[in-house]
Amino acid sequence: MFVWFLFGICVGSFLNVIIYRFDTSIFFGKSICPKCKSKIRWYDLIPILSFFVLGGKCRSCKAKISLRYPFVELLCGLLAMICVYKFFFTLKAFVVFLFLCCLVAIFFVDIDKMIIPDSLILFLIFLAVIFTFIFDDVDIISRCIGFFSVSSFMLALNFFVKESFGFGDIKLIALCGYILGFQNILLTFFISLITASLFSIFLIITKKKSLKDYIPFGPHICFGVALSFFCGIDIINWYLFL
Ligand SMILES: [Zn+2]
């Protein structure tokens, strides 16, 4: 289990690179400090540990390092453990872990740049194909309804209220609908609407945004997808019980 945690934080470290440089060509170049451009040594690139050894500051220019880096690493470590806990040491665990990592990347890229990169959407398509073969508890009809239901609703809404959703959000929810199936994507949509509304109210009250501003919806979809993937049935049962 601990090995999986270590594996998870290493993937998290790689994910930080994806999030930070998805739009640049120097994908596999040396890591440099974004402020002073000095090269970061290998011993300062150890996931989570280095951040604390360095006190959250660049070794040469003392510029602050975002707390997000160790956070993403820790998050991926925990997600890896959850996957193994739920699916044991199987291909399922690995594929679900990749799926969650992809969501984490979309979550942060969308916050930073208000865009969901096509490269990550392509990776989701690849995962969707694999899901079809190894998760037979969701049948193909449910997958297809999942693909079209919420996404076409969002498209239709865009028709009446211009740009209520980004096109990236619609692609994301269509693919996740295919992966999760009909029931869970409806739940996802409700969860993401609720968290997005609460978050917007919070931003307006604290005067960080006004009513006219856009907020990225992708992060809320990602959160909703992860929650309904693991607890969907529990949440629906709980709701029906109420
Ligand atoms: Zn620096």
Short mmCIF file of C-alpha atoms and ligand atoms in Angstrom, two decimals:
data_model
loop_
_atom_site.label_atom_id
_atom_site.label_comp_id
_atom_site.label_asym_id
_atom_site.label_seq_id
_atom_site.Cartn_x
_atom_site.Cartn_y
_atom_site.Cartn_z
CA MET A 1 0.00 0.00 0.00
CA PHE A 2 2.78 2.41 0.92
CA VAL A 3 4.54 1.65 -2.35
CA TRP A 4 1.37 2.68 -4.15
CA PHE A 5 1.31 5.89 -2.14
CA LEU A 6 4.89 6.60 -3.26
CA PHE A 7 3.98 5.73 -6.84
CA GLY A 8 1.01 8.11 -6.56
CA ILE A 9 3.06 11.07 -5.36
CA CYS A 10 5.60 10.52 -8.14
CA VAL A 11 2.80 10.61 -10.71
CA GLY A 12 1.55 13.73 -8.90
CA SER A 13 4.95 15.30 -9.39
CA PHE A 14 4.77 14.56 -13.11
CA LEU A 15 1.23 15.93 -13.14
CA ASN A 16 2.52 19.25 -11.77
CA VAL A 17 4.72 19.48 -14.85
CA ILE A 18 1.74 18.77 -17.12
CA ILE A 19 -0.40 21.38 -15.36
CA TYR A 20 2.32 23.98 -15.47
CA ARG A 21 3.65 23.48 -18.98
CA PHE A 22 0.83 21.95 -21.00
CA ASP A 23 0.94 24.82 -23.51
CA THR A 24 4.69 24.97 -23.99
CA SER A 25 6.93 22.86 -26.16
CA ILE A 26 9.64 22.38 -23.53
CA PHE A 27 7.74 19.54 -21.98
CA PHE A 28 10.68 17.36 -21.03
CA GLY A 29 13.21 20.14 -20.54
CA LYS A 30 15.04 20.74 -17.28
CA SER A 31 12.94 22.12 -14.45
CA ILE A 32 13.67 25.77 -13.78
CA CYS A 33 12.44 28.28 -11.22
CA PRO A 34 9.75 30.38 -12.96
CA LYS A 35 11.09 33.50 -11.23
CA CYS A 36 14.89 33.44 -11.47
CA LYS A 37 15.18 30.76 -14.21
CA SER A 38 17.88 28.91 -12.30
CA LYS A 39 17.98 25.16 -12.80
CA ILE A 40 16.40 23.11 -10.06
CA ARG A 41 18.74 20.31 -8.88
CA TRP A 42 17.52 16.75 -8.69
CA TYR A 43 17.70 16.73 -4.88
CA ASP A 44 15.29 19.68 -4.83
CA LEU A 45 12.78 17.81 -6.98
CA ILE A 46 11.87 15.06 -4.53
CA PRO A 47 8.07 15.06 -4.27
CA ILE A 48 6.61 16.63 -1.11
CA LEU A 49 9.89 16.33 0.86
CA SER A 50 11.83 18.97 -1.09
CA PHE A 51 9.10 21.53 -0.56
CA PHE A 52 9.46 21.27 3.19
CA VAL A 53 13.26 21.00 3.17
CA LEU A 54 13.37 24.24 1.17
CA GLY A 55 10.77 25.87 3.42
CA GLY A 56 8.56 26.50 0.39
CA LYS A 57 11.14 28.82 -1.23
CA CYS A 58 13.43 28.64 -4.26
CA ARG A 59 17.00 27.75 -3.22
CA SER A 60 18.60 30.56 -5.22
CA CYS A 61 16.14 33.47 -5.30
CA LYS A 62 13.93 32.62 -2.30
CA ALA A 63 10.78 33.14 -4.38
CA LYS A 64 7.80 31.40 -2.83
CA ILE A 65 6.90 27.97 -4.28
CA SER A 66 3.18 27.41 -4.56
CA LEU A 67 1.71 25.10 -1.93
CA ARG A 68 -0.14 23.53 -4.84
CA TYR A 69 2.89 21.42 -5.86
CA PRO A 70 3.09 19.33 -2.68
CA PHE A 71 -0.71 19.36 -2.50
CA VAL A 72 -1.11 17.76 -5.96
CA GLU A 73 1.56 15.19 -5.07
CA LEU A 74 -0.11 14.29 -1.79
CA LEU A 75 -3.53 14.18 -3.46
CA CYS A 76 -2.29 11.74 -6.12
CA GLY A 77 -0.66 9.60 -3.43
CA LEU A 78 -3.99 9.39 -1.59
CA LEU A 79 -5.94 8.73 -4.81
CA ALA A 80 -3.57 5.86 -5.66
CA MET A 81 -4.25 4.32 -2.24
CA ILE A 82 -8.03 4.76 -2.59
CA CYS A 83 -7.92 2.99 -5.99
CA VAL A 84 -5.97 0.04 -4.62
CA TYR A 85 -8.21 -0.11 -1.54
CA LYS A 86 -11.29 -0.23 -3.75
CA PHE A 87 -10.10 -2.43 -6.64
CA PHE A 88 -7.06 -4.21 -5.14
CA PHE A 89 -3.98 -4.75 -7.32
CA THR A 90 -5.81 -4.95 -10.63
CA LEU A 91 -5.82 -3.26 -13.99
CA LYS A 92 -9.05 -1.59 -12.85
CA ALA A 93 -7.24 0.18 -10.02
CA PHE A 94 -4.58 1.45 -12.40
CA VAL A 95 -7.05 2.68 -15.05
CA VAL A 96 -9.23 4.45 -12.45
CA PHE A 97 -6.10 6.05 -11.03
CA LEU A 98 -5.15 7.37 -14.49
CA PHE A 99 -8.70 8.67 -14.90
CA LEU A 100 -8.54 10.53 -11.58
CA CYS A 101 -5.11 11.97 -12.44
CA CYS A 102 -6.52 13.28 -15.70
CA LEU A 103 -9.33 14.96 -13.73
CA VAL A 104 -6.80 16.51 -11.33
CA ALA A 105 -4.87 17.95 -14.29
CA ILE A 106 -8.06 19.35 -15.87
CA PHE A 107 -9.10 20.75 -12.48
CA PHE A 108 -5.99 22.92 -12.13
CA VAL A 109 -5.40 23.83 -15.79
CA ASP A 110 -8.98 25.10 -15.99
CA ILE A 111 -8.48 27.20 -12.83
CA ASP A 112 -5.23 28.67 -14.21
CA LYS A 113 -6.08 29.23 -17.85
CA MET A 114 -9.88 28.82 -18.10
CA ILE A 115 -9.35 26.14 -20.73
CA ILE A 116 -9.60 22.35 -20.91
CA PRO A 117 -6.74 21.25 -23.20
CA ASP A 118 -7.60 18.93 -26.09
CA SER A 119 -4.63 16.74 -25.19
CA LEU A 120 -6.34 15.84 -21.91
CA ILE A 121 -9.68 15.35 -23.71
CA LEU A 122 -7.90 12.93 -26.09
CA PHE A 123 -6.50 11.04 -23.14
CA LEU A 124 -10.05 10.80 -21.72
CA ILE A 125 -11.27 9.32 -25.02
CA PHE A 126 -8.52 6.70 -24.78
CA LEU A 127 -9.56 5.91 -21.19
CA ALA A 128 -13.24 5.77 -22.18
CA VAL A 129 -12.42 2.98 -24.65
CA ILE A 130 -10.60 0.99 -21.96
CA PHE A 131 -13.45 1.56 -19.48
CA THR A 132 -15.86 -0.03 -21.98
CA PHE A 133 -13.90 -3.28 -21.83
CA ILE A 134 -12.96 -3.59 -18.17
CA PHE A 135 -16.00 -2.11 -16.41
CA ASP A 136 -18.94 -4.19 -17.60
CA ASP A 137 -21.15 -3.13 -14.66
CA VAL A 138 -22.18 -0.10 -16.75
CA ASP A 139 -23.92 -1.25 -19.92
CA ILE A 140 -23.38 0.38 -23.29
CA ILE A 141 -26.87 1.90 -23.45
CA SER A 142 -26.35 3.65 -20.14
CA ARG A 143 -22.97 4.85 -21.40
CA CYS A 144 -24.46 6.30 -24.59
CA ILE A 145 -27.31 8.04 -22.76
CA GLY A 146 -24.71 9.30 -20.32
CA PHE A 147 -22.68 10.69 -23.21
CA PHE A 148 -25.53 12.62 -24.79
CA SER A 149 -27.95 13.55 -21.98
CA VAL A 150 -26.21 16.22 -19.92
CA SER A 151 -23.95 17.39 -22.74
CA SER A 152 -26.84 18.10 -25.11
CA PHE A 153 -28.71 19.83 -22.30
CA MET A 154 -25.70 22.09 -21.79
CA LEU A 155 -25.42 22.69 -25.53
CA ALA A 156 -29.10 23.63 -25.69
CA LEU A 157 -28.68 25.99 -22.76
CA ASN A 158 -25.78 27.64 -24.59
CA PHE A 159 -28.16 28.27 -27.44
CA PHE A 160 -30.47 30.35 -25.23
CA VAL A 161 -27.97 31.93 -22.86
CA LYS A 162 -24.81 32.56 -24.82
CA GLU A 163 -21.65 31.07 -23.35
CA SER A 164 -23.27 29.70 -20.22
CA PHE A 165 -20.86 26.77 -20.54
CA GLY A 166 -17.50 26.48 -22.24
CA PHE A 167 -17.18 23.99 -25.08
CA GLY A 168 -14.44 22.23 -23.12
CA ASP A 169 -16.88 21.66 -20.24
CA ILE A 170 -19.37 20.07 -22.64
CA LYS A 171 -16.75 17.71 -24.10
CA LEU A 172 -15.63 16.84 -20.59
CA ILE A 173 -19.12 16.03 -19.32
CA ALA A 174 -19.95 14.01 -22.46
CA LEU A 175 -16.89 11.78 -22.01
CA CYS A 176 -17.37 11.44 -18.27
CA GLY A 177 -21.00 10.60 -18.98
CA TYR A 178 -19.83 7.75 -21.16
CA ILE A 179 -17.40 6.54 -18.51
CA LEU A 180 -19.78 6.81 -15.54
CA GLY A 181 -23.08 5.94 -17.19
CA PHE A 182 -26.41 7.74 -17.19
CA GLN A 183 -27.30 7.73 -13.48
CA ASN A 184 -23.96 8.95 -12.19
CA ILE A 185 -23.53 11.70 -14.76
CA LEU A 186 -26.89 13.19 -13.76
CA LEU A 187 -25.69 13.10 -10.17
CA THR A 188 -22.38 14.65 -11.25
CA PHE A 189 -24.21 17.48 -12.95
CA PHE A 190 -26.27 18.22 -9.84
CA ILE A 191 -23.22 18.11 -7.58
CA SER A 192 -21.24 20.42 -9.85
CA LEU A 193 -24.13 22.89 -10.17
CA ILE A 194 -24.43 23.00 -6.38
CA THR A 195 -20.70 23.45 -5.70
CA ALA A 196 -20.36 26.00 -8.53
CA SER A 197 -23.29 28.05 -7.17
CA LEU A 198 -21.97 27.95 -3.61
CA PHE A 199 -18.52 28.92 -4.85
CA SER A 200 -19.91 31.81 -6.94
CA ILE A 201 -21.93 33.13 -4.00
CA PHE A 202 -18.79 32.97 -1.89
CA LEU A 203 -16.79 34.91 -4.53
CA ILE A 204 -19.49 37.56 -4.87
CA ILE A 205 -19.88 38.03 -1.10
CA THR A 206 -16.13 38.37 -0.66
CA LYS A 207 -16.12 40.80 -3.64
CA LYS A 208 -13.54 38.74 -5.56
CA LYS A 209 -15.81 38.51 -8.59
CA SER A 210 -18.96 40.26 -9.77
CA LEU A 211 -22.13 38.79 -11.25
CA LYS A 212 -20.85 39.37 -14.78
CA ASP A 213 -17.62 37.41 -14.35
CA TYR A 214 -17.11 33.86 -15.56
CA ILE A 215 -15.91 31.14 -13.29
CA PRO A 216 -14.41 27.91 -14.65
CA PHE A 217 -16.95 25.07 -14.44
CA GLY A 218 -14.48 22.27 -15.22
CA PRO A 219 -13.14 21.93 -11.66
CA HIS A 220 -16.69 21.44 -10.36
CA ILE A 221 -17.36 18.76 -12.96
CA CYS A 222 -14.12 16.97 -12.01
CA PHE A 223 -15.06 17.05 -8.33
CA GLY A 224 -18.58 15.82 -9.08
CA VAL A 225 -17.29 13.01 -11.28
CA ALA A 226 -14.86 11.74 -8.65
CA LEU A 227 -17.51 11.90 -5.94
CA SER A 228 -20.19 10.10 -7.96
CA PHE A 229 -17.72 7.51 -9.25
CA PHE A 230 -16.91 6.36 -5.71
CA CYS A 231 -20.07 7.24 -3.75
CA GLY A 232 -22.73 7.63 -6.47
CA ILE A 233 -24.91 4.72 -5.39
CA ASP A 234 -24.63 5.70 -1.71
CA ILE A 235 -25.62 9.30 -2.44
CA ILE A 236 -28.60 8.26 -4.61
CA ASN A 237 -29.79 5.75 -2.00
CA TRP A 238 -29.40 8.30 0.75
CA TYR A 239 -31.42 10.82 -1.26
CA LEU A 240 -34.19 8.31 -2.04
CA PHE A 241 -34.27 7.35 1.65
CA LEU A 242 -34.89 11.00 2.57
ZN ZN B 1 14.29 31.07 -8.13
#
